Coordinates of C-alpha atoms and ligand atoms in Angstrom, one line a residue:
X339 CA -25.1 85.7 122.0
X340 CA -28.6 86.2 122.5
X341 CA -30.9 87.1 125.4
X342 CA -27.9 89.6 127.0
X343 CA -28.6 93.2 128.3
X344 CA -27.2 95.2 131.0
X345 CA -29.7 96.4 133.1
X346 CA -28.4 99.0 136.2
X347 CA -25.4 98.5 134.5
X348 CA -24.8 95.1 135.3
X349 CA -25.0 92.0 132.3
X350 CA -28.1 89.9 132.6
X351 CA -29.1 86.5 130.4
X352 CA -32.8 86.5 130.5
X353 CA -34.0 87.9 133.7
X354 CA -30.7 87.0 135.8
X355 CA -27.9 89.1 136.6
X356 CA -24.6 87.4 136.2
X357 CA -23.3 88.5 139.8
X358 CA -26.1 86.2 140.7
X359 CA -25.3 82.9 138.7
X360 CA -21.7 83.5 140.2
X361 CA -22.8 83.7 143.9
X362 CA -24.8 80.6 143.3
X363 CA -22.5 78.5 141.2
X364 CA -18.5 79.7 141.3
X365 CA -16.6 80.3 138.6
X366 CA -16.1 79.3 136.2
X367 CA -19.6 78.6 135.3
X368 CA -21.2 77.8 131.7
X369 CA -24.5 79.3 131.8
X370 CA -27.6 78.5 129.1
X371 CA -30.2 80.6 128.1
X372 CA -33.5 78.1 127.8
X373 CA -35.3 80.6 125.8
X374 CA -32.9 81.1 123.2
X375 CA -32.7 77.3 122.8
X376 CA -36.2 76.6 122.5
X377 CA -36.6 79.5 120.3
X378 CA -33.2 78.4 117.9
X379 CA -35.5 74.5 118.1
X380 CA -38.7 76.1 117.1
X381 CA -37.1 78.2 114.1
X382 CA -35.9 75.4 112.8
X383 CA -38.8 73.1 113.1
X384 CA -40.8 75.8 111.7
X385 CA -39.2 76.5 108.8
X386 CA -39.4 72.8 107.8
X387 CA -42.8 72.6 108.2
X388 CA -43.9 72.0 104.6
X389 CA -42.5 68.8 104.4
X390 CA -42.7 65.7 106.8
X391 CA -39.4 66.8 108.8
X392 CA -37.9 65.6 112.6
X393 CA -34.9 67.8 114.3
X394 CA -32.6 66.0 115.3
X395 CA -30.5 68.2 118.2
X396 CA -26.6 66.7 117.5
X397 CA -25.9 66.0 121.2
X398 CA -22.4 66.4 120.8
X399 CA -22.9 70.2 120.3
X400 CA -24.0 69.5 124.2
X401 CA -25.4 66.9 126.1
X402 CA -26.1 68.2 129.2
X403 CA -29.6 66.2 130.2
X404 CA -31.7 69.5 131.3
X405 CA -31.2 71.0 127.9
X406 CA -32.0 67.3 126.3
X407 CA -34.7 67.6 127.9
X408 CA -36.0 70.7 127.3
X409 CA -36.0 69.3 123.4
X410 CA -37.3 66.5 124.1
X411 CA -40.7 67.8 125.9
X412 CA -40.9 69.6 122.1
X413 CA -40.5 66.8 120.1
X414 CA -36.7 66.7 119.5
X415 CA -35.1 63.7 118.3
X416 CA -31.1 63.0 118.8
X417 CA -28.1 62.9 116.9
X418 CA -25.9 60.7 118.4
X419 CA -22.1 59.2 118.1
X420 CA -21.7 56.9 120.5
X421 CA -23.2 54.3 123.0
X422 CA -22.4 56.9 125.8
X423 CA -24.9 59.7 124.0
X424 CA -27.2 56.8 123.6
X425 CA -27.3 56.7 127.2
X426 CA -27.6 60.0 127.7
X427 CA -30.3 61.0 124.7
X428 CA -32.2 58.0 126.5
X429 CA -32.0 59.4 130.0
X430 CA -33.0 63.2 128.5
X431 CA -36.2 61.5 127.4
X432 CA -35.3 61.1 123.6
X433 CA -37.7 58.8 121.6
X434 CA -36.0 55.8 120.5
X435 CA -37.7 56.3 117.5
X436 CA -36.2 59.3 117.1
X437 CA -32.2 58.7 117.2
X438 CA -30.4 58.6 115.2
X439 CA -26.5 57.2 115.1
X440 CA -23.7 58.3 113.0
X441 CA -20.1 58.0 113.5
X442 CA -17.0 56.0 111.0
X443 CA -16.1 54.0 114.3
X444 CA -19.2 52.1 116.0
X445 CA -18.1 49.4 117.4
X446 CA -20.2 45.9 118.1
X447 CA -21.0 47.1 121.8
X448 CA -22.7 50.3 120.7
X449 CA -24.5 48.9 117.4
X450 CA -25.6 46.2 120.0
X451 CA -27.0 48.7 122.6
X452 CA -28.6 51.0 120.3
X453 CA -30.2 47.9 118.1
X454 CA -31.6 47.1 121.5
X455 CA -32.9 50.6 122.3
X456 CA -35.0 50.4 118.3
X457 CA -33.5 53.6 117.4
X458 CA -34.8 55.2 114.0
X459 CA -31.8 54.9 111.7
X460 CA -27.8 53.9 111.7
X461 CA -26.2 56.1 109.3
X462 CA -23.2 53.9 107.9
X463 CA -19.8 55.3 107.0
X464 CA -18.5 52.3 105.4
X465 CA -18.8 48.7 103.8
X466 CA -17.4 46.8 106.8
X467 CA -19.5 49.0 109.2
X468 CA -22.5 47.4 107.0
X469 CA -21.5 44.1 107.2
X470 CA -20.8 44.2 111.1
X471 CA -24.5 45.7 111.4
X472 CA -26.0 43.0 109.2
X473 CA -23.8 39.8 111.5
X474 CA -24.9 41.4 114.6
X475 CA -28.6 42.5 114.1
X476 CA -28.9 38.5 112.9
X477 CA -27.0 37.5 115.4
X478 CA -28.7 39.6 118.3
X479 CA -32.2 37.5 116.6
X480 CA -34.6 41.0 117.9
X481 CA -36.8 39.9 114.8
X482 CA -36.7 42.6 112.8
X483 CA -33.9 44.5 110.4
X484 CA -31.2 47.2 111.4
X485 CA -32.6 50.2 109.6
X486 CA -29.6 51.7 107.5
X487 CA -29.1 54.9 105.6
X488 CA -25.7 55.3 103.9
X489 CA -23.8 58.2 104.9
X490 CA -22.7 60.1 101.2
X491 CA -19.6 61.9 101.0
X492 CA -20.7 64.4 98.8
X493 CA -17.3 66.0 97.6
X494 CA -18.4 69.9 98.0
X495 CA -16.1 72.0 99.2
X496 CA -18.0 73.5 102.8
X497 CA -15.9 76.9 103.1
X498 CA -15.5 76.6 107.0
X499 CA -12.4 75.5 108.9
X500 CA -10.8 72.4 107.6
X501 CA -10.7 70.7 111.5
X502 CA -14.7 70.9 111.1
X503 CA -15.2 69.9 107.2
X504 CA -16.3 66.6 106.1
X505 CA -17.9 66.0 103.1
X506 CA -15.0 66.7 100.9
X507 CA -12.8 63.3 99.9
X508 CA -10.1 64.4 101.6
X509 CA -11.5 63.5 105.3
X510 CA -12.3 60.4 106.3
X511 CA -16.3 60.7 106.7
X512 CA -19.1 58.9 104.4
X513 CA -18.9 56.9 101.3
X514 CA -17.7 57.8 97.9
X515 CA -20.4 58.8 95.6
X516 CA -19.2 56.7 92.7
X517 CA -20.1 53.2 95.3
X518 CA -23.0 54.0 96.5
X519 CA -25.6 51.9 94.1
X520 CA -23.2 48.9 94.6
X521 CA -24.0 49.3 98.6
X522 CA -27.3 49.7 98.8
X523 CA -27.1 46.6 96.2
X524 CA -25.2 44.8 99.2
X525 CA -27.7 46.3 101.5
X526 CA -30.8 45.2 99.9
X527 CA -29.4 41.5 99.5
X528 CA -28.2 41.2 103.1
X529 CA -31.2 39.4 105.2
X530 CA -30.8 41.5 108.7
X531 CA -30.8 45.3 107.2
X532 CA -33.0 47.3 105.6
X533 CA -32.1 50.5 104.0
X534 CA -34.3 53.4 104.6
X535 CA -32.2 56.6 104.0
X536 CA -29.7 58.1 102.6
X537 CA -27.7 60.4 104.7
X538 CA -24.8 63.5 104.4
X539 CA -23.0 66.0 106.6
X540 CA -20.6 68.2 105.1
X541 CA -18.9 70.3 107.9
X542 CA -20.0 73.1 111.1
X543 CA -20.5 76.3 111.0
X544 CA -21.5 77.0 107.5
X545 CA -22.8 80.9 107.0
X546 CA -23.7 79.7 103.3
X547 CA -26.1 77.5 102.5
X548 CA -24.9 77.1 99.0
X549 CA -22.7 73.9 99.5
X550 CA -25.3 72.5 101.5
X551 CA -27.6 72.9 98.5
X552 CA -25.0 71.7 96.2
X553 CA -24.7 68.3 98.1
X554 CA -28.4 68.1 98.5
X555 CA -28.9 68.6 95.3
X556 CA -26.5 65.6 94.6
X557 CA -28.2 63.4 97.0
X558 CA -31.4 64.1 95.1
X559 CA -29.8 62.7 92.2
X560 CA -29.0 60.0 93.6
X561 CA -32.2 59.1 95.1
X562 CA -33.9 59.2 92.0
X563 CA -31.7 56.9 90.4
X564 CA -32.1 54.6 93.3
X565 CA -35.4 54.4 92.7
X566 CA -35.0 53.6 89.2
X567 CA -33.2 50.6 90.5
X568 CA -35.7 49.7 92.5
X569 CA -34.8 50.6 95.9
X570 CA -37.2 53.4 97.4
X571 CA -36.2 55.4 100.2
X572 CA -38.0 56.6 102.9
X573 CA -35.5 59.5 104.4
X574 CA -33.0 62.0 103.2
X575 CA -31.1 63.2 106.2
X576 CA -29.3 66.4 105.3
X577 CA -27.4 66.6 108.6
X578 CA -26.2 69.5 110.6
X579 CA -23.8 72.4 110.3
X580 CA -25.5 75.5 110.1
X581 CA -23.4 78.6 111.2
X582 CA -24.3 80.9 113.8
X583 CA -22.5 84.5 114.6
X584 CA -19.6 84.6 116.8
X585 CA -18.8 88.1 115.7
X586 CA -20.2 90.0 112.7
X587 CA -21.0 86.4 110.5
X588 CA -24.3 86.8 108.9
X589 CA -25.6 83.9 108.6
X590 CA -28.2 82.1 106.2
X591 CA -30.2 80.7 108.7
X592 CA -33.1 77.3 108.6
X593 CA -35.9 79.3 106.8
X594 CA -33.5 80.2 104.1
X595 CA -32.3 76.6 103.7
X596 CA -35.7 75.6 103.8
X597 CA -36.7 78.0 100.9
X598 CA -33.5 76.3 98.8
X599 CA -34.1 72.5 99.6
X600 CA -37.8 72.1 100.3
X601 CA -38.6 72.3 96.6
X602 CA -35.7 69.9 95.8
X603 CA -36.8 67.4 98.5
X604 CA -40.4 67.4 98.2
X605 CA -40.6 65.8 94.9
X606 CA -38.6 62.5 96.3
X607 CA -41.6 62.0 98.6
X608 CA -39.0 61.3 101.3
X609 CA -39.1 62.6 105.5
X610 CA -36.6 64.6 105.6
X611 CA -33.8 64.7 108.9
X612 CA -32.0 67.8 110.4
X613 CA -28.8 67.1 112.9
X614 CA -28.1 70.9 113.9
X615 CA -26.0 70.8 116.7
X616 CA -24.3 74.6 117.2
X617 CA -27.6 76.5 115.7
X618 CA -29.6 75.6 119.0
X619 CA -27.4 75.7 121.2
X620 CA -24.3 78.1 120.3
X621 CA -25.5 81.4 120.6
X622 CA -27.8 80.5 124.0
X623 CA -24.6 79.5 126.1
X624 CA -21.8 81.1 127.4
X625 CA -18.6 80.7 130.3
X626 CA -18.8 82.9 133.1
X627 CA -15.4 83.5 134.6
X628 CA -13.6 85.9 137.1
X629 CA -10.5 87.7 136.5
X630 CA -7.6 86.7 139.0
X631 CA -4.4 88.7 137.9
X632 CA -4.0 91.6 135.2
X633 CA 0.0 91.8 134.5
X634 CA 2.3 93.7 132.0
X635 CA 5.3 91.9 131.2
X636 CA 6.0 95.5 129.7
X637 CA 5.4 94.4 125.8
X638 CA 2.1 93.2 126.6
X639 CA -0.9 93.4 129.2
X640 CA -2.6 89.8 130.1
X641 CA -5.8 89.1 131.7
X642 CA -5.9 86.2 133.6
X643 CA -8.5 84.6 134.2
X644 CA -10.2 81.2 136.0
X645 CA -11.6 80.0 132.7
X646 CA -8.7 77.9 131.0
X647 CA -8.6 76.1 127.7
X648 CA -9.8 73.0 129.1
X649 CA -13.1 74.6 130.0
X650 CA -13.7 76.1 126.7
X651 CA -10.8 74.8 123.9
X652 CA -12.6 76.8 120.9
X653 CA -10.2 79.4 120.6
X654 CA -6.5 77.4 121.0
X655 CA -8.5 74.5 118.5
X656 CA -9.9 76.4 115.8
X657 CA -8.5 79.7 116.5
X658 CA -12.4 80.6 117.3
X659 CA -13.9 84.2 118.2
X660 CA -15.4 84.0 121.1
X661 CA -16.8 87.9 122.3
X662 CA -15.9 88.6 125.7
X663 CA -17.9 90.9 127.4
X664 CA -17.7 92.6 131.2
X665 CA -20.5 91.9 133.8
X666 CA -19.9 95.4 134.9
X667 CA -21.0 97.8 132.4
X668 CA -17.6 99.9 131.5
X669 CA -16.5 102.2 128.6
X670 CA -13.0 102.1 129.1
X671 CA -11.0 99.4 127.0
X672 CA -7.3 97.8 127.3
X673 CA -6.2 95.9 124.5
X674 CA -4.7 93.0 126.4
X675 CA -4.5 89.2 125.9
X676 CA -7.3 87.3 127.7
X677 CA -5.4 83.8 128.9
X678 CA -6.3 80.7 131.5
X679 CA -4.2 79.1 134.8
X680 CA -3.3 75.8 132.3
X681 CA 0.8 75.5 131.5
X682 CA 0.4 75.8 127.3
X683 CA 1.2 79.3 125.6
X684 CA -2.0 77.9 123.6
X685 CA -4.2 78.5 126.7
X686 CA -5.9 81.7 125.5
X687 CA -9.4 83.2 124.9
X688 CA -8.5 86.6 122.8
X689 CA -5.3 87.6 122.0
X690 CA -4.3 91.5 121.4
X691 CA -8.2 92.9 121.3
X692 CA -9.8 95.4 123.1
X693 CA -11.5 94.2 125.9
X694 CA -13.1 96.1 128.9
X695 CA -10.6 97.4 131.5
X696 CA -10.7 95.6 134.3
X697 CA -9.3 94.4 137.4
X698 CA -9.1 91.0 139.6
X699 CA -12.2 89.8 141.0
X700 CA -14.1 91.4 138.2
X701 CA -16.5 88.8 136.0
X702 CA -16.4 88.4 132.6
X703 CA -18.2 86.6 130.0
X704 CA -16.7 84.4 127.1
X705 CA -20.3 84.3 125.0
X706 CA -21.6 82.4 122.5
X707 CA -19.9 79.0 124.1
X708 CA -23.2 76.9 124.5
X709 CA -21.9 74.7 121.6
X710 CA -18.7 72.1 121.4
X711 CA -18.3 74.0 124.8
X712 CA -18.4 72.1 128.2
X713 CA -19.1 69.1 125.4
X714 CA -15.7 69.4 124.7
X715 CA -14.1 70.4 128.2
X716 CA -11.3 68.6 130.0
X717 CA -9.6 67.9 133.5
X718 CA -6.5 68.6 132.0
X719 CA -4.1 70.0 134.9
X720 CA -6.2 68.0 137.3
X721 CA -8.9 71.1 136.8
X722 CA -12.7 69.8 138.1
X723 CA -15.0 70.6 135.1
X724 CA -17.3 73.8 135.6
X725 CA -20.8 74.3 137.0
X726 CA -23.3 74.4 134.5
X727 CA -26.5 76.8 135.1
X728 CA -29.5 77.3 133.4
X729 CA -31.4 80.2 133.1
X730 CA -35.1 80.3 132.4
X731 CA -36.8 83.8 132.8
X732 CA -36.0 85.2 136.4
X733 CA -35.2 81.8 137.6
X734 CA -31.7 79.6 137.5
X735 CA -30.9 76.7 138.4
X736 CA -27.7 74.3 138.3
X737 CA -28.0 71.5 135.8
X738 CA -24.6 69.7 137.0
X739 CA -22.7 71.0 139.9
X740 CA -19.0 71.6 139.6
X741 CA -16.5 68.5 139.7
X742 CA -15.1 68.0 143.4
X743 CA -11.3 66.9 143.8
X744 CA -12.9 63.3 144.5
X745 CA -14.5 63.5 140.7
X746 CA -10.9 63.7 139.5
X747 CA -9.7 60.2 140.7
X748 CA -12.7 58.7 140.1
X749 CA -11.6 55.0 139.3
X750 CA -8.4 55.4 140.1
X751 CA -5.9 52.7 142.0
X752 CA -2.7 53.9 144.1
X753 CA -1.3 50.5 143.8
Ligands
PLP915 C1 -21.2 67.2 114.4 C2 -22.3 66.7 113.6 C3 -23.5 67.3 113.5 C4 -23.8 68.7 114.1 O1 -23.0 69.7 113.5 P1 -23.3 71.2 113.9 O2 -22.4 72.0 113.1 O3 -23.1 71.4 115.3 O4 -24.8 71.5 113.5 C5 -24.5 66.7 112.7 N1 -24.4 65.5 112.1 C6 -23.2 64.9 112.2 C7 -23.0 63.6 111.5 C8 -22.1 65.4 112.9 O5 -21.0 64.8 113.0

C-alpha cells in the first residue's frame, strides 16, 4: 500500500496518524489515500498520452462519490454496470459523455436511464442485449442512435484467479470471436444503433500484460477486417484488469502496456478506452480495525478483530493477501490467525502468518483494500457498513459516516 510510514513510531497514511482517523471515525474504518489515487489516475493517463485515449475509472472497484469526484475534477470518465453506478458516476460529476456501460444483464430500465443521460458507449454482451437496445432507443424516439461497441470474448487464457477471469469461453462474458462480423452486420442494418467500438475485458489483477496484448492484438485483427467490410470504428476499448501488489507481485504496470499496445493501436486510427478499476484505487485504500480478543484454543492463537468478512470479503472470496500491519510500531511477531465477529469459519483475514504481537484495543491495518473493498461489503449479521475516511495531506475527512442501526431496516415492514 502506498503513502504508509511510521513516524514516532506510530503508522501514518499521508500526513495522518492512524490513532487519529480512529478517534475521528470508529472502527472499523476504510481509509483512502487521495494522493496515491490521483497519482495511480495520472500514471495511467500519462502513459497513454501518445494516442487519443480517456480513463475510464471502473466504479465498481469503488464508488464512493468523493473519490468519483476527485477523478472527475481530472478528467475521468466511468466504467459503469448498472443503472445504480449511473446514478452515482452522475452525482460524482462524471461527463455523460464519458460513460461508459458494460454488463451481460442490462435490463430495459437501466438502458432507458442511461440512453437518457447520452452516455458515450454501451458495450453489448450479446445479440438479444442488441436487439433490446435497438427496440428501446426507437422506441424512447431521443432522435438519435444508441452508440454500441460489441464486447469480444477474446479466448486468452488471463493467468489470475478463475472467480475474476473473463475473456476465456468458459465464462459467460462477451461475444464469440467467430460472430462478431455477423453482429456488427445486424448492427449496422438496425435503424436506432450505431456501432462505434469494439470492446474486451479479460479478467483483474493481471501482473502480465502479455494476455492483454494477445487479445489486443486479436481485436486489431478484427478491426481491420471490419474495415474491409466497410464498417469503420471509432474506439477500441481495451478494458481494465491491471494488477497491482498485495505482497511481493511485480507488476507490469500502464507505461509498460502502453509501450506493447500503442504501436498496435495507433495504426487503426481509433480513440482508445481504459476501465482500470483496482490500479487506482487498490493500493491507496485500506480497513482500519481494532483488536478485541487474542485467544489460544491451545493448537492455535486467533486475533480477533472488529473488521469481519462482510467489511472486506477478499480474503474468504479469493483467498486474497491482504498485508496486515500494526499502528504501533512493534518488532515482536506471533504467528496467529487474524479472524472477524461474523458466525462462518470462512470469516478470516490471514491465516497462520506472522503478524505483530499484539493485544486488545490495539489498531491494525488490513492494507491494500481500497479496491472491490467497501464496493463489495455487506450487512450480513445485521453489521452497519464501516466509516469511510479520506485522507489528503495532513487533513481527513469522512466521505460517508458509518451505518446506524436505523440504516439496517431501512424499508423494512413488521407487519
Ligand atoms: C471489473 C471490470 C473492470 C475493472 O477491472 P479492474 O481489474 O478493477 O481494473 C473493467 N471493465 C469491466 C468490463 C469490468 O467488468
Amino acid at each position: 500500500m502506498e503513502n504508509l510510514a511510521y513516524v514516532g513510531g506510530y503508522l501514518r497514511c499521508e500526513g495522518v496518524d492512524l490513532r487519529q482517523i480512529a478517534e475521528l471515525a470508529g472502527t472499523p474504518t476504510y481509509l483512502y489515500s487521495q494522493q496515491s489515487i490521483v497519482k495511480r489516475f495520472e500514471a495511467m493517463d500519462r502513459a497513454f498520452a501518445g494516442l487519443p485515449h480517456l480513463v475510464c475509472f471502473a466504479l465498481k472497484a469503488n464508488s464512493n462519490l468523493a473519490i468519483g469526484r476527485v477523478l472527475a475534477e481530472r478528467g475521468a470518465g466511468a466504467d459503469i454496470v448498472s443503472g445504480g453506478e449511473l446514478y452515482r458516476a452522475l452525482k460524482m460529476g462524471i461527463r455523460p459523455d464519458r460513460i461508459i456501460f458494460a454488463g451481460v444483464g442490462k435490463t430495459a430500465r437501466e438502458i432507458a436511464e442511461a440512453l437518457e443521460a447520452g452516455i458515450l458507449l454501451f458495450n453489448v454482451e450479446s445479440e438479444g442485449e442488441l436487439l433490446a437496445l435497438d427496440e428501446l432507443a426507437g422506441r424512447l424516439g431521443l432522435g438519435k442512435r444508441a452508440p454500441i461497441a460489441l464486447r469480444v470474448n477474446p479466448d486468452v487464457d488471463p493467468q489470475t484467479h478463475p472467480y475474476i477471469a473473463t475473456g476465456m469461453k468458459k465464462y459467460k462474458f462477451g461475444i464469440a470471436g467467430e460472430q462478431i462480423p455477423r453482429l456488427y452486420r445486424l448492427a449496422q442494418e438496425l435503424p436506432n444503433v450505431e456501432p462505434l467500438g469494439i470492446q474486451m475485458h479479460i479478467g483483474s489483477q493481471l501482473v502480465r500484460i502479455q494476455p492483454i496484448v494477445e487479445a489486443v492484438t486479436k481485436i486489431v485483427r478484427l478491426v481491420e477486417a471490419l474495415r474491409a467490410d466497410g464498417l469503420a470504428l471509432r474506439y477500441i476499448d481495451i478494458g481494465g484488469g491491471l494488477g497491482i501488489a498485495y505482497r511481493d507481485e511485480t507488476p507490469e504496470g500502464p507505461a509498460r502496456l502502453a509501450a506493447a499496445i500503442g504501436p498496435l493501436i495507433q495504426p487503426t486510427g481509433c480513440t482508445l478506452l481504459l476501465e482500470p478499476g483496482r490500479f487506482i484505487v487498490g493500493n491507496g485504500g485500506g480497513l482500519l480495525t481494532r483488536v478485541l480478543y487474542v485467544k489460544d484454543n491451545g493448537v492455535k492463537k486467533f486475533v480477533i478483530v472488529d473488521a469481519g468478512m462482510n467489511d472486506l470479503i477478499r480474503p474468504s472470496l479469493y483467498d486474497a493477501y491482504h498485508e496486515i500491519r500494526p499502528v504501533r510500531e512493534t518488532e515482536a511477531r506471533e504467528t496467529v490467525d487474524v479472524v472477524g465477529p461474523i458466525c462462518e469459519s470462512g470469516d478470516f483475514f490471514a491465516h497462520d502468518r506472522p503478524v505483530a504481537a499484539v493485544n486488545p484495543g490495539d489498531l491494525l491495518l488490513i492494507a491494500s483494500a481500497g479496491a472491490y473493498g467497501f464496493a463489495m461489503a455487506s450487512n450480513y449479521n445485521a453489521r452497519p457498513r464501516p466509516a469511510e475516511v479520506l485522507i489528503a495531506g495532513d487533513s481527513v475527512r469522512i466521505v460517508r459516516r458509518r451505518e446506524t442501526y436505523e440504516d439496517l431496516i431501512r424499508g423494512e415492514e413488521l407487519s
